[in-house]
XYZ file of C-alpha atoms in Angstrom:
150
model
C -23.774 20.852 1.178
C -26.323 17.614 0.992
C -26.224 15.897 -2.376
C -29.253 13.807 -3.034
C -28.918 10.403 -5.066
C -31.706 8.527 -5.917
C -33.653 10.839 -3.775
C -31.498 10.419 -0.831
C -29.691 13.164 0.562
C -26.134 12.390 1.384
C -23.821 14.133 3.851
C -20.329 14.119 2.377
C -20.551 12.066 -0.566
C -17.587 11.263 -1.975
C -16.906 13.705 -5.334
C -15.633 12.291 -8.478
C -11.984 13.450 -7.761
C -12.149 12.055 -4.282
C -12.912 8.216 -6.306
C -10.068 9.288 -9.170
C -7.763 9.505 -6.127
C -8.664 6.351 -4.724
C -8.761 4.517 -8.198
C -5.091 5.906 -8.994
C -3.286 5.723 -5.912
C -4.684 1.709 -5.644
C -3.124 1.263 -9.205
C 0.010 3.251 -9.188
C 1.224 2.123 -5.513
C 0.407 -1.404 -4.838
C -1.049 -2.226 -8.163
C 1.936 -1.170 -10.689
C 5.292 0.020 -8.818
C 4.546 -2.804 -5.676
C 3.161 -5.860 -7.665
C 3.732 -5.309 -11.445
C 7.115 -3.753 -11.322
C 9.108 -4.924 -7.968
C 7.433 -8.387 -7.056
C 7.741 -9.293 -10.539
C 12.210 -8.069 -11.210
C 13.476 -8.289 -7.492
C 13.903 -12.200 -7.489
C 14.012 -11.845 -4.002
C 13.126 -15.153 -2.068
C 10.165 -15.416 0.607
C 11.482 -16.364 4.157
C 10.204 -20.029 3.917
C 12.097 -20.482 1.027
C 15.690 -19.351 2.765
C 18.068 -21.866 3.470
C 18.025 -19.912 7.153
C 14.629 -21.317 7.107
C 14.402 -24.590 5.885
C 14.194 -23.702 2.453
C 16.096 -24.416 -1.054
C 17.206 -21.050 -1.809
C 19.677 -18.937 -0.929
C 18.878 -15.657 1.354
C 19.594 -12.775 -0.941
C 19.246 -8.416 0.705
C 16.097 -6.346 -0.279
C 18.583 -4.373 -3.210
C 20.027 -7.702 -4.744
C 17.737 -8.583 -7.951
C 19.421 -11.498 -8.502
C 17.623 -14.107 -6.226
C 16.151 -17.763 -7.403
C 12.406 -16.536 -7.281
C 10.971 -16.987 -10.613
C 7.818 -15.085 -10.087
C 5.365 -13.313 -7.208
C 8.483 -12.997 -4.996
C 8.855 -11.418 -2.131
C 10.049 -8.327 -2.535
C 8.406 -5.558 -2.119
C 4.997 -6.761 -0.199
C 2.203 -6.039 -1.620
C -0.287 -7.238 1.050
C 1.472 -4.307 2.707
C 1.689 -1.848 0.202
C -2.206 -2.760 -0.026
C -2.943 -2.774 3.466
C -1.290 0.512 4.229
C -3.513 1.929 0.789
C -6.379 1.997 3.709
C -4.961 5.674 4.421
C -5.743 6.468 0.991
C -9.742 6.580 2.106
C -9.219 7.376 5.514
C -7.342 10.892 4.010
C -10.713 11.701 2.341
C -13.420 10.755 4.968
C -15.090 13.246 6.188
C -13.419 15.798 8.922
C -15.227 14.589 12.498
C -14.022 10.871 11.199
C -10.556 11.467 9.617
C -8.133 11.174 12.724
C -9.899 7.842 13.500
C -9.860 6.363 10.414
C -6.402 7.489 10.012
C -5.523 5.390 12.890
C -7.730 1.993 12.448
C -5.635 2.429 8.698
C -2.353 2.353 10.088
C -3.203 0.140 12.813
C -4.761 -2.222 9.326
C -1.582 -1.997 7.986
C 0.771 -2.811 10.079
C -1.451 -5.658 11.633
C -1.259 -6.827 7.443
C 2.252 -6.704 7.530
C 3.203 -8.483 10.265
C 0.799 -11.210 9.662
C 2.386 -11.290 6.091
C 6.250 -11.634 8.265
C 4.618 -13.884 11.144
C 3.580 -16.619 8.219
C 7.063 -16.490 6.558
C 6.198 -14.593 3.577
C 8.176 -11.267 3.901
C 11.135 -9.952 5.651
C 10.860 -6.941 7.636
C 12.225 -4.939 4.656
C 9.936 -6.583 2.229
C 6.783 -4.921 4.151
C 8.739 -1.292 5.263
C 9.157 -0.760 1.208
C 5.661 -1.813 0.297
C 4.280 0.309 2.516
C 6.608 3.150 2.205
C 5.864 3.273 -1.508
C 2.346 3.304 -1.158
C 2.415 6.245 1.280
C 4.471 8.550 -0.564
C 1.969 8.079 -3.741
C -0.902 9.169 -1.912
C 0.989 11.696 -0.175
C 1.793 13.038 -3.768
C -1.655 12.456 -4.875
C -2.852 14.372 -2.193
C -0.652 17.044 -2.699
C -1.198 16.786 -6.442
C -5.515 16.475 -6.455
C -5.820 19.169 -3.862
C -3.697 22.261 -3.451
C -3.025 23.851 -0.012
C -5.614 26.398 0.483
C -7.955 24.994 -2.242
């Protein structure tokens, strides 16, 4: 079905549920649990500020909240957590284009991430949980917005 806008017609227009799903899987994955919630308590150091590294500060694991970062630290990642959002569109593009986009997402992501570990700014773990996080709330989303079978 063609929707017209503006006197256009449109072949698979995104609906206003598909941009809902977009809008709250960007806010609830990277934007609140990634950035507002772990980046902001986990007081994990970045890399380049490890003693391992060169740094002041002393290494501390990905489940230790206790580090010296005072703020935008390094756990969890949210460049990946943001970069891996990309499968968030690609899951609603339209059918010929979805196993494409699927891939160019995944293949955004991960090239996000380990630019992100490459320039000393997150440990492997830091970019695994960011993007972990962000995939199971738009899998859950998904599941949520549009029931099997609908």
């Amino acid at each position: 079905m063609a929707l017209k806008r503006l006197g256009a017609p449109l072949l698979w227009a995104p609906s206003g549920r598909s941009a809902l799903f977009l809008l709250l899987t960007m806010l609830v994955g990277p934007g609140l649990i990634v950035n507002a919630v772990l980046k902001e308590h986990a007081h994990r150091p970045r890399p380049v500020h490890v003693t391992e590294f060169g740094g002041p500060d002393v290494f501390k694991a990905w489940d230790e909240f206790d580090g010296a970062c005072g703020g935008n630290c390094s756990f969890a990642s949210g460049e990946a957590a943001q970069g891996f959002w990309m499968v968030a569109p690609a899951l609603i593009a339209p059918p010929p284009w979805r196993a494409a986009a699927l891939v160019g997402a995944l293949a955004f992501g991960v090239g996000a991430s380990v630019l992100r570990m490459a320039f000393g700014g997150h440990f492997l773990s830091d970019v695994l949980v960011g993007g972990l996080i962000t995939s199971i709330v738009i899998v859950a989303a998904r599941r949520l917005m549009w029931r099997r079978g609908a």
